[in-house]
PDB file of C-alpha atoms in Angstrom:
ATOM      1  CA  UNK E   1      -9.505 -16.727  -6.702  1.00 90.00           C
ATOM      2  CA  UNK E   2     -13.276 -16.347  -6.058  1.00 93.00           C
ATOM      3  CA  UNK E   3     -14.907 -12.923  -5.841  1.00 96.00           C
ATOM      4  CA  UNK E   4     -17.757 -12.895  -3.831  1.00 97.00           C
ATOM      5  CA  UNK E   5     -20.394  -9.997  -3.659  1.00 95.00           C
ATOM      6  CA  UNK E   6     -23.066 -10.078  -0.471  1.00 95.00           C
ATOM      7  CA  UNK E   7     -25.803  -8.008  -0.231  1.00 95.00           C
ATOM      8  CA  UNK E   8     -29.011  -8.408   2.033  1.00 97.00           C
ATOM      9  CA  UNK E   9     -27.716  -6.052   4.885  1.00 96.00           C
ATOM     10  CA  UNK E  10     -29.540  -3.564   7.080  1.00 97.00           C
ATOM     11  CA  UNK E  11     -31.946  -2.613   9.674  1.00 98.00           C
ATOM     12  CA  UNK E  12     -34.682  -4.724  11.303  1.00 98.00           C
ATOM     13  CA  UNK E  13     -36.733  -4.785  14.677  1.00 98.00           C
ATOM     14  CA  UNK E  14     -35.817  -7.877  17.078  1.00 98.00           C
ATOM     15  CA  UNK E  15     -37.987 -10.049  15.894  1.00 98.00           C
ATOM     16  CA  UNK E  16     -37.778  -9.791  12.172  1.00 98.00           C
ATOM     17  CA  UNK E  17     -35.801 -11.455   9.762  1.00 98.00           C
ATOM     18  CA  UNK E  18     -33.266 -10.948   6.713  1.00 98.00           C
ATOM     19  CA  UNK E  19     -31.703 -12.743   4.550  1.00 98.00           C
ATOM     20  CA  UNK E  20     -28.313 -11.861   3.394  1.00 98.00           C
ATOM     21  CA  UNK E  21     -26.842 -12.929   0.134  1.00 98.00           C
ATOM     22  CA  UNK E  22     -22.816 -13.671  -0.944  1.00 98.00           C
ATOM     23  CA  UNK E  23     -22.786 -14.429  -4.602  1.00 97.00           C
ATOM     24  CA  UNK E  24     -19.632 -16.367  -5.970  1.00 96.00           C
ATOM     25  CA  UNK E  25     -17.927 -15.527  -9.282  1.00 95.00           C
ATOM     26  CA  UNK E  26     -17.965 -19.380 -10.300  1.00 92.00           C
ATOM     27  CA  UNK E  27     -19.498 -22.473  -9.221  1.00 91.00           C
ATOM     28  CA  UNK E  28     -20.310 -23.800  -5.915  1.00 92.00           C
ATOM     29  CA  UNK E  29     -19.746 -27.548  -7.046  1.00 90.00           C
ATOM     30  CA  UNK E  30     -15.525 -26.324  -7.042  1.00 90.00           C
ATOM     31  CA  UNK E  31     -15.915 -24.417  -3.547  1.00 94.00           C
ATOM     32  CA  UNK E  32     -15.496 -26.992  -0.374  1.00 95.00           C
ATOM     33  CA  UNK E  33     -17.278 -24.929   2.017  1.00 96.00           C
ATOM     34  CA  UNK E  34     -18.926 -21.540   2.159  1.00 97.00           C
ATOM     35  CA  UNK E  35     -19.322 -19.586   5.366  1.00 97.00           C
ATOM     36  CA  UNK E  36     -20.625 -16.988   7.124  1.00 98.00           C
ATOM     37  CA  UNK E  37     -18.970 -14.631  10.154  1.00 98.00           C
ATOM     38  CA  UNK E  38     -19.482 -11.668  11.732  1.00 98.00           C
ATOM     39  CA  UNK E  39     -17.688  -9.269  13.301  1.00 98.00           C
ATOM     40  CA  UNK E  40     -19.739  -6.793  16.143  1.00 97.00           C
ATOM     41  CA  UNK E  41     -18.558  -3.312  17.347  1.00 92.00           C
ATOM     42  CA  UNK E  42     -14.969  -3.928  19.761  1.00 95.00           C
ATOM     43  CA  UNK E  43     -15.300  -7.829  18.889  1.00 97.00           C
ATOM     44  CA  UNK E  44     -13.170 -10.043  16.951  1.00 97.00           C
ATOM     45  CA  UNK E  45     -14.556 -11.836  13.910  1.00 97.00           C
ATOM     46  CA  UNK E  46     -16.795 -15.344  14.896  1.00 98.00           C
ATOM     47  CA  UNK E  47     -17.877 -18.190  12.973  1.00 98.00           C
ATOM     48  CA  UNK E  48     -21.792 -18.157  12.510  1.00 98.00           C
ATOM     49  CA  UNK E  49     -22.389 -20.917   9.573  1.00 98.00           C
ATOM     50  CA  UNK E  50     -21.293 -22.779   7.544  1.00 97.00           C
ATOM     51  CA  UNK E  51     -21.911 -25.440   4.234  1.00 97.00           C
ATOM     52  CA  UNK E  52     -19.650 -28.148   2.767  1.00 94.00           C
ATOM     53  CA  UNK E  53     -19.681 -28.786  -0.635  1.00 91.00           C
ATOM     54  CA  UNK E  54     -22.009 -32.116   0.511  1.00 89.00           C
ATOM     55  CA  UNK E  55     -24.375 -30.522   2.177  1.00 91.00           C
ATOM     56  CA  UNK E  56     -23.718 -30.695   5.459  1.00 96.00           C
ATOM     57  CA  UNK E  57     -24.294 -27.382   7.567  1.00 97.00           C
ATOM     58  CA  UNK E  58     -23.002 -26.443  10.868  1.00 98.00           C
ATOM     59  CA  UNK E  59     -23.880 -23.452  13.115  1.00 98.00           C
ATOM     60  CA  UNK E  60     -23.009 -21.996  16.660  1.00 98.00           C
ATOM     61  CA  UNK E  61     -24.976 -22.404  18.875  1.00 98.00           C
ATOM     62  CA  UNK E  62     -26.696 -18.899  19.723  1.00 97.00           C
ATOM     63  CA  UNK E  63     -28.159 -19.368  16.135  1.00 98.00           C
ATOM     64  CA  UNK E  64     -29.619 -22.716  15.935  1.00 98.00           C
ATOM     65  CA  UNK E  65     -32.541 -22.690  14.504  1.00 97.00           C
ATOM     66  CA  UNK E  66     -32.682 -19.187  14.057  1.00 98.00           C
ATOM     67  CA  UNK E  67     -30.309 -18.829  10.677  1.00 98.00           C
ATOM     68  CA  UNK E  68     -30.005 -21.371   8.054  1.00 98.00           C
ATOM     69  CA  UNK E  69     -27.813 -21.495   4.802  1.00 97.00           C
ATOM     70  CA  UNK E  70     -29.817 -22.254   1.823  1.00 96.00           C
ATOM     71  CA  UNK E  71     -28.052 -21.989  -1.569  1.00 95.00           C
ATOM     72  CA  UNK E  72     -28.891 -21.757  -5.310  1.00 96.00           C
ATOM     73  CA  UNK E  73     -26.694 -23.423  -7.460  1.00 94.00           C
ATOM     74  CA  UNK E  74     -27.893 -21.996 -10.643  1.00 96.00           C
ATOM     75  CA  UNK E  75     -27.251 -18.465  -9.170  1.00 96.00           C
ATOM     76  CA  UNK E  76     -23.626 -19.397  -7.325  1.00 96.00           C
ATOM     77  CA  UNK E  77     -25.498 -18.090  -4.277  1.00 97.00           C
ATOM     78  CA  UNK E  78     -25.333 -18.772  -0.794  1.00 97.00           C
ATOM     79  CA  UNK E  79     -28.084 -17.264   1.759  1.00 98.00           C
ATOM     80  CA  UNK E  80     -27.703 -16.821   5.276  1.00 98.00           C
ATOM     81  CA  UNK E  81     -31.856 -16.432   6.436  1.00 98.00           C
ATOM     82  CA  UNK E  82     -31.940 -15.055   9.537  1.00 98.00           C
ATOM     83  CA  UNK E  83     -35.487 -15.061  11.594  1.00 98.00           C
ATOM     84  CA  UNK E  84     -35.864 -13.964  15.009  1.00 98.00           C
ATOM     85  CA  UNK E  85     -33.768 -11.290  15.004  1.00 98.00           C
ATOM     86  CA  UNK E  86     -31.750 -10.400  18.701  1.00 98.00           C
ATOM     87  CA  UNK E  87     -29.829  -7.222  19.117  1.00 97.00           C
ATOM     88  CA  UNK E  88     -26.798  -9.489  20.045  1.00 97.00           C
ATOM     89  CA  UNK E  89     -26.972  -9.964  16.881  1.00 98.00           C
ATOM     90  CA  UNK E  90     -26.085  -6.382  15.184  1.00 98.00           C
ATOM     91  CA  UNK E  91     -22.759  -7.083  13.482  1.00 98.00           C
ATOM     92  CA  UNK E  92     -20.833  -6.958   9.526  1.00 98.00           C
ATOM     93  CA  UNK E  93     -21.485 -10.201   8.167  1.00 98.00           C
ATOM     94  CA  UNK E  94     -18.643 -11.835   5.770  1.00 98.00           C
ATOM     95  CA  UNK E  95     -19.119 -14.670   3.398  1.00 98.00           C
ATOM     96  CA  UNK E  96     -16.262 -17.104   2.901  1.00 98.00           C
ATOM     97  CA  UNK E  97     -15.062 -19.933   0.506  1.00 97.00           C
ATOM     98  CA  UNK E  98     -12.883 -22.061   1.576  1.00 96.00           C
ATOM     99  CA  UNK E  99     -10.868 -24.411  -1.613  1.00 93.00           C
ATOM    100  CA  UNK E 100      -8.609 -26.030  -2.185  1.00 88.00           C
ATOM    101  CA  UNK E 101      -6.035 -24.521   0.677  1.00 87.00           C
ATOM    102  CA  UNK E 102      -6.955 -21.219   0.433  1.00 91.00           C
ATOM    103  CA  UNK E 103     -10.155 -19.137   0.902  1.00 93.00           C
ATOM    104  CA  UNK E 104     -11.625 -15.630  -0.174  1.00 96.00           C
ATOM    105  CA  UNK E 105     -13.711 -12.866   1.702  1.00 97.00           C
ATOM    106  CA  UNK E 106     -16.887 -11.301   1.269  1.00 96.00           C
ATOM    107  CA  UNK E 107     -16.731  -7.312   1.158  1.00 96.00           C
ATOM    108  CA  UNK E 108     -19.192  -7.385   4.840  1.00 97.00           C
ATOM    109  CA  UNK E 109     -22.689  -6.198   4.799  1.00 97.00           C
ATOM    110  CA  UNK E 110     -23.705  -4.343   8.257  1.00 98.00           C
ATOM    111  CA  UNK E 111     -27.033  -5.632   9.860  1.00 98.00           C
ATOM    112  CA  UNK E 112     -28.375  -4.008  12.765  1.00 98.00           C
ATOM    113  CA  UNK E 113     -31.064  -5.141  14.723  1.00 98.00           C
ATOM    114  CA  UNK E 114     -33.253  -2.187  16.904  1.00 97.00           C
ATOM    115  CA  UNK E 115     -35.278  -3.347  20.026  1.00 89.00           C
TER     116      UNK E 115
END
């Protein structure tokens, strides 16, 4: 099992950025992907981002070049950085590792964007 602890969450003007945090109780070199979701008011949970344990990323397409996924190994950290904030994008964001044939959520961290 991984425990994973995000943090990061809250309120910014469209426009601004955050970056959220999900911190992983072991390594990232034995997790095969980390993700990101969110889940908006009346909405069912969607995909945002994701890295594979090679490095490749993958994103939908509303965020593209708006959110990246840097991590830090030492710290068993993945980051979602968020810039150019749109309301559209007010929602609880969950981290998630995916390994071996299993994965493990994040406990959500609510961002809301304000015009």
């Amino acid at each position: 099992q991984v425990q994973l602890v995000e943090s990061g969450g809250g309120l910014v003007q469209a426009g601004g950025s955050l970056r959220l945090s999900c911190a992983a109780s072991r390594s990232l070199f034995s997790i095969n992907a980390m993700e990101w979701y969110r889940q908006a008011p009346g909405k069912q949970r969607e995909f945002v981002a994701s890295r594979r344990s090679g490095g490749s990323t993958n994103y939908i397409d509303s965020v593209k070049g708006r959110f990246s996924i840097p991590i830090d190994i030492i710290k068993n950290t993945v980051y979602l950085q968020m810039n150019s904030l749109k309301r559209e994008d007010t929602a609880v964001y969950y981290c998630n590792a995916k390994y071996r044939n299993t994965s493990d959520w994040g406990q959500g961290t609510q961002v809301t964007v304000s015009s």
